[in-house]
Structure formats: structure tokens, C-alpha cells
């Protein structure tokens, strides 16, 4: 069964460093998403991406964040200069017709 | 703006019994989806069940069923014959239906413990 994959599973970085979180969505899907979950809190929407551009972003998704689909398979989230409060689980999701979203296993980001 | 509220932070149930998790939402939209996601300790997000707002019939997936009350904006999840593997955090989520691929808006979650 096709699934969304994410790498790495855990990333530790120093405050101020750049990180890139990688996702491989399900191959025939058209809609891509990033969500984050701070430990013990609810899952929050960051950004959605369709037809090679951002379709919607949240207030969290400020200038420090960017997304890219560099080739036909990968979907990346870049955080330019990490802050302590960026420590969270980051989930990638994809969808074919924009209804049911399939989630990856997540990347746990720890900013020291 | 849409909001989703889960008023039960924690619940517990005995194995083989039935439990109902509550969820209410607020929206002015008419076309939307509602979901329940399960998050076990691994933190993977697993879709449990989906309901389309225009369908009056409540969705059912094996031991999982929903009670969708559109007018009351309520969407509860019933788990029958609870199993130890049902122990997890459960999130209710709302998604507006549009052709841009709507975002999911999640509730705060209910932590369910199934006791042997």
C-alpha cells in the first residue's frame, strides 16, 4: 500500500541553524501539506501546496519557513533560522482529490 | 474562522466495552468533511473515519461509528468492543471542501485508555 515517507525521523539542531525536512508524498497525489505538533498540544496546519505553488498558509508560516517541490517526488519544508519554539513534530500529508489526507510518520525536530 | 472543540481531555474504558468521544465544531460553511484521527504513542496520524457533511447517514468503519448532528454541529465517535490497541490520542478534525485542497483544523484531542 502506498504511503507518505519522511526523513529524517529525528533532527537535532542548534538555534539559528537552517533545517530541511523532507517528505515523499504518495506518487499520484496532487495536494501536499505540512502540519506541526508541539509536544502535548494539538496538530496545527502550516501550509498547503498545489499546482507548484502555496495555496494557503497559516500565521505560523512566516518568512522563516519555505516549501519546495524540487522534483517530481520530494516535498520539502525549510526553516531558515531555527528558534527554540520550533521544536515540534512536523508531519507531511498528501491527498489526491483534496479530501482525505494521508500523513507521514513525522519528523521530530529538537532545537537546542 | 472554523474551530473544533473536544471537551474531554482524557477518557478510559474497560476492554470490550463501548466508549463515546465528543467533538463540536463551529463553521458557517455548508460543504465540509469531518474526520477522526488516531495517534498512538508512535505519534503516527491514522485516519479512523470520515464523514461528508452533505450525507445524512452516519459513517461506520467496523467497530467505529459516528453520530453526526449537523444542526447541532456535533460529531461524536463511538468505539464498540474496545480493544487494548485502541489506546491512543484521538483528534477530531474539520476540513472545508474546496478545489484548493483544504486544510485540516484539529481539536485539542482526547486521550483514550483502554484498560484490561
CSV table of C-alpha atoms in Angstrom, one decimal:
chain,number,residue,atom,x,y,z
A,1,UNK,CA,0.0,0.0,0.0
A,2,UNK,CA,1.5,3.4,-0.9
A,3,UNK,CA,2.4,5.6,1.9
A,4,UNK,CA,3.9,9.0,2.7
A,5,UNK,CA,7.5,8.9,3.9
A,6,UNK,CA,9.5,11.5,5.8
A,7,UNK,CA,13.2,11.9,6.6
A,8,UNK,CA,14.9,12.2,9.0
A,9,UNK,CA,12.8,10.7,11.7
A,10,UNK,CA,14.6,12.9,14.3
A,11,UNK,CA,16.6,16.0,13.7
A,12,UNK,CA,18.6,17.9,16.4
A,13,UNK,CA,19.9,21.3,15.5
A,14,UNK,CA,21.3,24.4,17.2
A,15,UNK,CA,19.3,27.6,17.4
A,16,UNK,CA,19.8,29.8,14.4
A,17,UNK,CA,20.7,26.9,12.1
A,18,UNK,CA,18.8,26.1,8.9
A,19,UNK,CA,17.0,22.7,8.7
A,20,UNK,CA,15.3,21.0,5.8
A,21,UNK,CA,12.7,18.4,6.4
A,22,UNK,CA,12.0,16.0,3.6
A,23,UNK,CA,8.8,14.2,2.5
A,24,UNK,CA,7.9,11.9,-0.3
A,25,UNK,CA,4.2,12.1,-0.9
A,26,UNK,CA,2.1,9.3,-2.4
A,27,UNK,CA,3.0,9.3,-6.1
A,28,UNK,CA,-0.3,10.2,-7.8
A,29,UNK,CA,-1.3,12.8,-5.2
A,30,UNK,CA,-1.7,16.4,-6.1
A,31,UNK,CA,-2.1,18.2,-2.8
A,32,UNK,CA,0.6,18.5,-0.2
A,33,UNK,CA,0.6,19.8,3.3
A,34,UNK,CA,2.8,20.4,6.3
A,35,UNK,CA,1.5,20.4,9.9
A,36,UNK,CA,3.3,20.6,13.2
A,37,UNK,CA,2.5,19.4,16.7
A,38,UNK,CA,4.3,20.8,19.7
A,39,UNK,CA,4.5,18.1,22.4
A,40,UNK,CA,1.3,17.7,24.3
A,41,UNK,CA,-0.6,20.0,22.0
A,42,UNK,CA,-2.9,19.7,19.0
A,43,UNK,CA,-1.8,19.4,15.4
A,44,UNK,CA,-1.6,22.7,13.6
A,45,UNK,CA,-1.7,23.5,9.9
A,46,UNK,CA,1.3,25.2,8.5
A,47,UNK,CA,0.9,25.3,4.7
A,48,UNK,CA,-0.8,23.6,1.7
A,49,UNK,CA,0.7,23.3,-1.8
A,50,UNK,CA,-1.0,22.6,-5.1
A,51,UNK,CA,0.0,23.0,-8.7
A,52,UNK,CA,3.5,24.0,-7.7
A,53,UNK,CA,2.5,26.9,-5.5
A,54,UNK,CA,1.4,27.6,-2.0
A,55,UNK,CA,-2.4,27.6,-1.8
A,56,UNK,CA,-2.8,28.5,1.8
A,57,UNK,CA,-0.5,29.2,4.8
A,58,UNK,CA,-1.1,29.9,8.5
A,59,UNK,CA,0.1,32.6,10.7
A,60,UNK,CA,2.8,30.3,12.0
A,61,UNK,CA,4.3,30.0,8.4
A,62,UNK,CA,6.3,33.2,8.5
A,63,UNK,CA,9.3,34.3,6.4
A,64,UNK,CA,11.5,31.8,8.2
A,65,UNK,CA,9.6,29.0,6.5
A,66,UNK,CA,9.6,27.9,2.9
A,67,UNK,CA,8.4,24.9,0.9
A,68,UNK,CA,9.6,23.4,-2.3
A,69,UNK,CA,8.8,20.6,-4.6
A,70,UNK,CA,12.3,20.3,-6.2
A,71,UNK,CA,11.5,17.3,-8.4
A,72,UNK,CA,8.5,15.0,-9.1
A,73,UNK,CA,8.7,13.2,-5.9
A,74,UNK,CA,10.1,15.2,-2.9
A,75,UNK,CA,8.3,18.0,-0.9
A,76,UNK,CA,10.5,19.9,1.5
A,77,UNK,CA,10.0,22.3,4.4
A,78,UNK,CA,12.9,24.6,5.2
A,79,UNK,CA,13.2,26.6,8.4
A,80,UNK,CA,15.9,29.2,7.8
A,81,UNK,CA,16.9,30.2,11.3
A,82,UNK,CA,15.5,27.8,13.9
A,83,UNK,CA,14.2,29.0,17.2
A,84,UNK,CA,13.7,27.0,20.4
A,85,UNK,CA,9.9,27.3,19.9
A,86,UNK,CA,10.3,25.5,16.5
A,87,UNK,CA,10.9,22.2,18.4
A,88,UNK,CA,7.9,20.0,17.5
A,89,UNK,CA,6.8,17.0,15.4
A,90,UNK,CA,6.4,18.0,11.8
A,91,UNK,CA,4.0,16.0,9.7
A,92,UNK,CA,3.8,15.9,5.9
A,93,UNK,CA,0.5,14.9,4.3
A,94,UNK,CA,-0.8,14.4,0.8
A,95,UNK,CA,-4.1,14.0,-0.9
A,96,UNK,CA,-5.3,13.0,-4.3
A,97,UNK,CA,-8.6,15.0,-4.7
A,98,UNK,CA,-8.1,17.3,-1.8
A,99,UNK,CA,-10.3,15.3,0.6
A,100,UNK,CA,-8.7,12.5,2.6
A,101,UNK,CA,-5.2,13.4,3.7
A,102,UNK,CA,-2.6,10.7,4.3
A,103,UNK,CA,0.0,11.5,6.9
A,104,UNK,CA,3.7,10.5,7.0
A,105,UNK,CA,5.2,9.2,10.3
A,106,UNK,CA,6.6,12.7,11.2
A,107,UNK,CA,10.0,14.3,11.8
A,108,UNK,CA,10.8,15.2,15.4
A,109,UNK,CA,12.7,18.4,15.4
A,110,UNK,CA,14.6,19.4,18.5
A,111,UNK,CA,16.2,22.9,18.6
A,112,UNK,CA,18.9,23.3,21.3
B,1,UNK,CA,-13.0,31.0,11.1
B,2,UNK,CA,-13.6,27.4,11.9
B,3,UNK,CA,-13.0,25.9,15.3
B,4,UNK,CA,-13.1,22.4,16.7
B,5,UNK,CA,-13.6,21.6,20.4
B,6,UNK,CA,-13.0,18.3,22.2
B,7,UNK,CA,-14.1,18.8,25.8
B,8,UNK,CA,-12.8,15.5,27.2
B,9,UNK,CA,-9.0,15.7,27.6
B,10,UNK,CA,-8.9,12.1,28.9
B,11,UNK,CA,-11.2,9.1,29.0
B,12,UNK,CA,-10.9,5.5,30.0
B,13,UNK,CA,-12.9,2.4,29.1
B,14,UNK,CA,-12.8,-1.3,30.0
B,15,UNK,CA,-11.8,-3.7,27.3
B,16,UNK,CA,-14.8,-4.9,25.3
B,17,UNK,CA,-17.0,-2.0,26.4
B,18,UNK,CA,-18.2,0.9,24.4
B,19,UNK,CA,-17.0,4.5,24.7
B,20,UNK,CA,-18.1,7.7,23.0
B,21,UNK,CA,-15.7,10.6,22.4
B,22,UNK,CA,-17.3,14.1,21.9
B,23,UNK,CA,-16.5,16.8,19.3
B,24,UNK,CA,-18.2,20.0,18.4
B,25,UNK,CA,-17.3,22.4,15.7
B,26,UNK,CA,-18.2,25.9,14.6
B,27,UNK,CA,-18.4,26.9,10.9
B,28,UNK,CA,-20.6,28.9,8.5
B,29,UNK,CA,-19.6,26.6,5.7
B,30,UNK,CA,-22.1,24.2,4.2
B,31,UNK,CA,-19.8,21.9,2.4
B,32,UNK,CA,-17.2,20.2,4.5
B,33,UNK,CA,-15.7,17.0,5.8
B,34,UNK,CA,-15.2,15.8,9.4
B,35,UNK,CA,-12.6,13.3,10.4
B,36,UNK,CA,-11.4,11.3,13.4
B,37,UNK,CA,-7.7,10.6,13.6
B,38,UNK,CA,-6.0,8.2,16.0
B,39,UNK,CA,-2.5,9.0,17.3
B,40,UNK,CA,-0.9,6.1,19.1
B,41,UNK,CA,2.3,6.5,21.2
B,42,UNK,CA,4.3,6.2,17.9
B,43,UNK,CA,2.7,9.6,17.1
B,44,UNK,CA,1.7,8.4,13.6
B,45,UNK,CA,-1.6,10.1,12.5
B,46,UNK,CA,-4.0,7.4,11.4
B,47,UNK,CA,-7.4,8.1,9.8
B,48,UNK,CA,-10.2,6.3,11.6
B,49,UNK,CA,-13.3,7.6,9.9
B,50,UNK,CA,-14.6,10.3,7.6
B,51,UNK,CA,-18.0,12.0,7.3
B,52,UNK,CA,-19.1,14.2,4.4
B,53,UNK,CA,-21.4,17.0,5.6
B,54,UNK,CA,-24.0,16.6,2.9
B,55,UNK,CA,-24.5,12.9,3.8
B,56,UNK,CA,-27.2,12.4,6.4
B,57,UNK,CA,-26.2,8.8,7.1
B,58,UNK,CA,-23.6,8.3,9.8
B,59,UNK,CA,-20.3,6.8,8.7
B,60,UNK,CA,-19.3,3.4,10.1
B,61,UNK,CA,-16.0,1.6,9.9
B,62,UNK,CA,-16.1,-1.8,11.6
B,63,UNK,CA,-16.1,-1.1,15.4
B,64,UNK,CA,-16.0,2.7,14.8
B,65,UNK,CA,-19.1,4.8,14.1
B,66,UNK,CA,-20.0,8.4,14.3
B,67,UNK,CA,-23.1,10.4,15.4
B,68,UNK,CA,-23.2,13.4,13.1
B,69,UNK,CA,-25.6,16.1,14.1
B,70,UNK,CA,-25.2,18.8,11.5
B,71,UNK,CA,-27.6,21.3,13.0
B,72,UNK,CA,-26.0,21.0,16.4
B,73,UNK,CA,-22.5,20.9,14.9
B,74,UNK,CA,-21.7,17.8,16.8
B,75,UNK,CA,-19.6,14.9,15.6
B,76,UNK,CA,-19.0,12.2,18.2
B,77,UNK,CA,-17.1,8.9,17.8
B,78,UNK,CA,-18.3,5.7,19.2
B,79,UNK,CA,-15.9,2.8,19.7
B,80,UNK,CA,-17.6,-0.5,20.3
B,81,UNK,CA,-15.9,-3.6,21.8
B,82,UNK,CA,-12.9,-1.6,22.8
B,83,UNK,CA,-9.5,-3.2,22.4
B,84,UNK,CA,-6.2,-2.6,24.1
B,85,UNK,CA,-4.8,-1.4,20.8
B,86,UNK,CA,-7.4,1.4,20.7
B,87,UNK,CA,-5.4,3.2,23.4
B,88,UNK,CA,-4.3,6.4,21.8
B,89,UNK,CA,-4.9,10.1,21.4
B,90,UNK,CA,-8.0,10.8,19.2
B,91,UNK,CA,-8.3,14.0,17.3
B,92,UNK,CA,-11.4,15.3,15.7
B,93,UNK,CA,-10.8,17.4,12.5
B,94,UNK,CA,-12.7,19.7,10.2
B,95,UNK,CA,-11.9,20.4,6.6
B,96,UNK,CA,-13.8,22.9,4.3
B,97,UNK,CA,-14.4,21.4,0.9
B,98,UNK,CA,-12.8,23.4,-1.9
B,99,UNK,CA,-10.8,22.8,-5.0
B,100,UNK,CA,-7.6,24.1,-3.5
B,101,UNK,CA,-7.2,21.1,-1.1
B,102,UNK,CA,-8.5,22.4,2.2
B,103,UNK,CA,-6.5,22.4,5.4
B,104,UNK,CA,-7.4,20.2,8.4
B,105,UNK,CA,-8.4,22.1,11.6
B,106,UNK,CA,-7.9,19.8,14.6
B,107,UNK,CA,-9.4,19.8,18.1
B,108,UNK,CA,-7.2,19.5,21.2
B,109,UNK,CA,-7.5,15.7,21.4
B,110,UNK,CA,-8.9,13.2,23.8
B,111,UNK,CA,-6.5,10.7,25.3
B,112,UNK,CA,-8.2,7.3,25.5
B,113,UNK,CA,-7.0,4.5,27.7
B,114,UNK,CA,-8.4,1.0,27.3
B,115,UNK,CA,-8.0,-1.0,30.5
B,116,UNK,CA,-7.8,-4.8,30.6
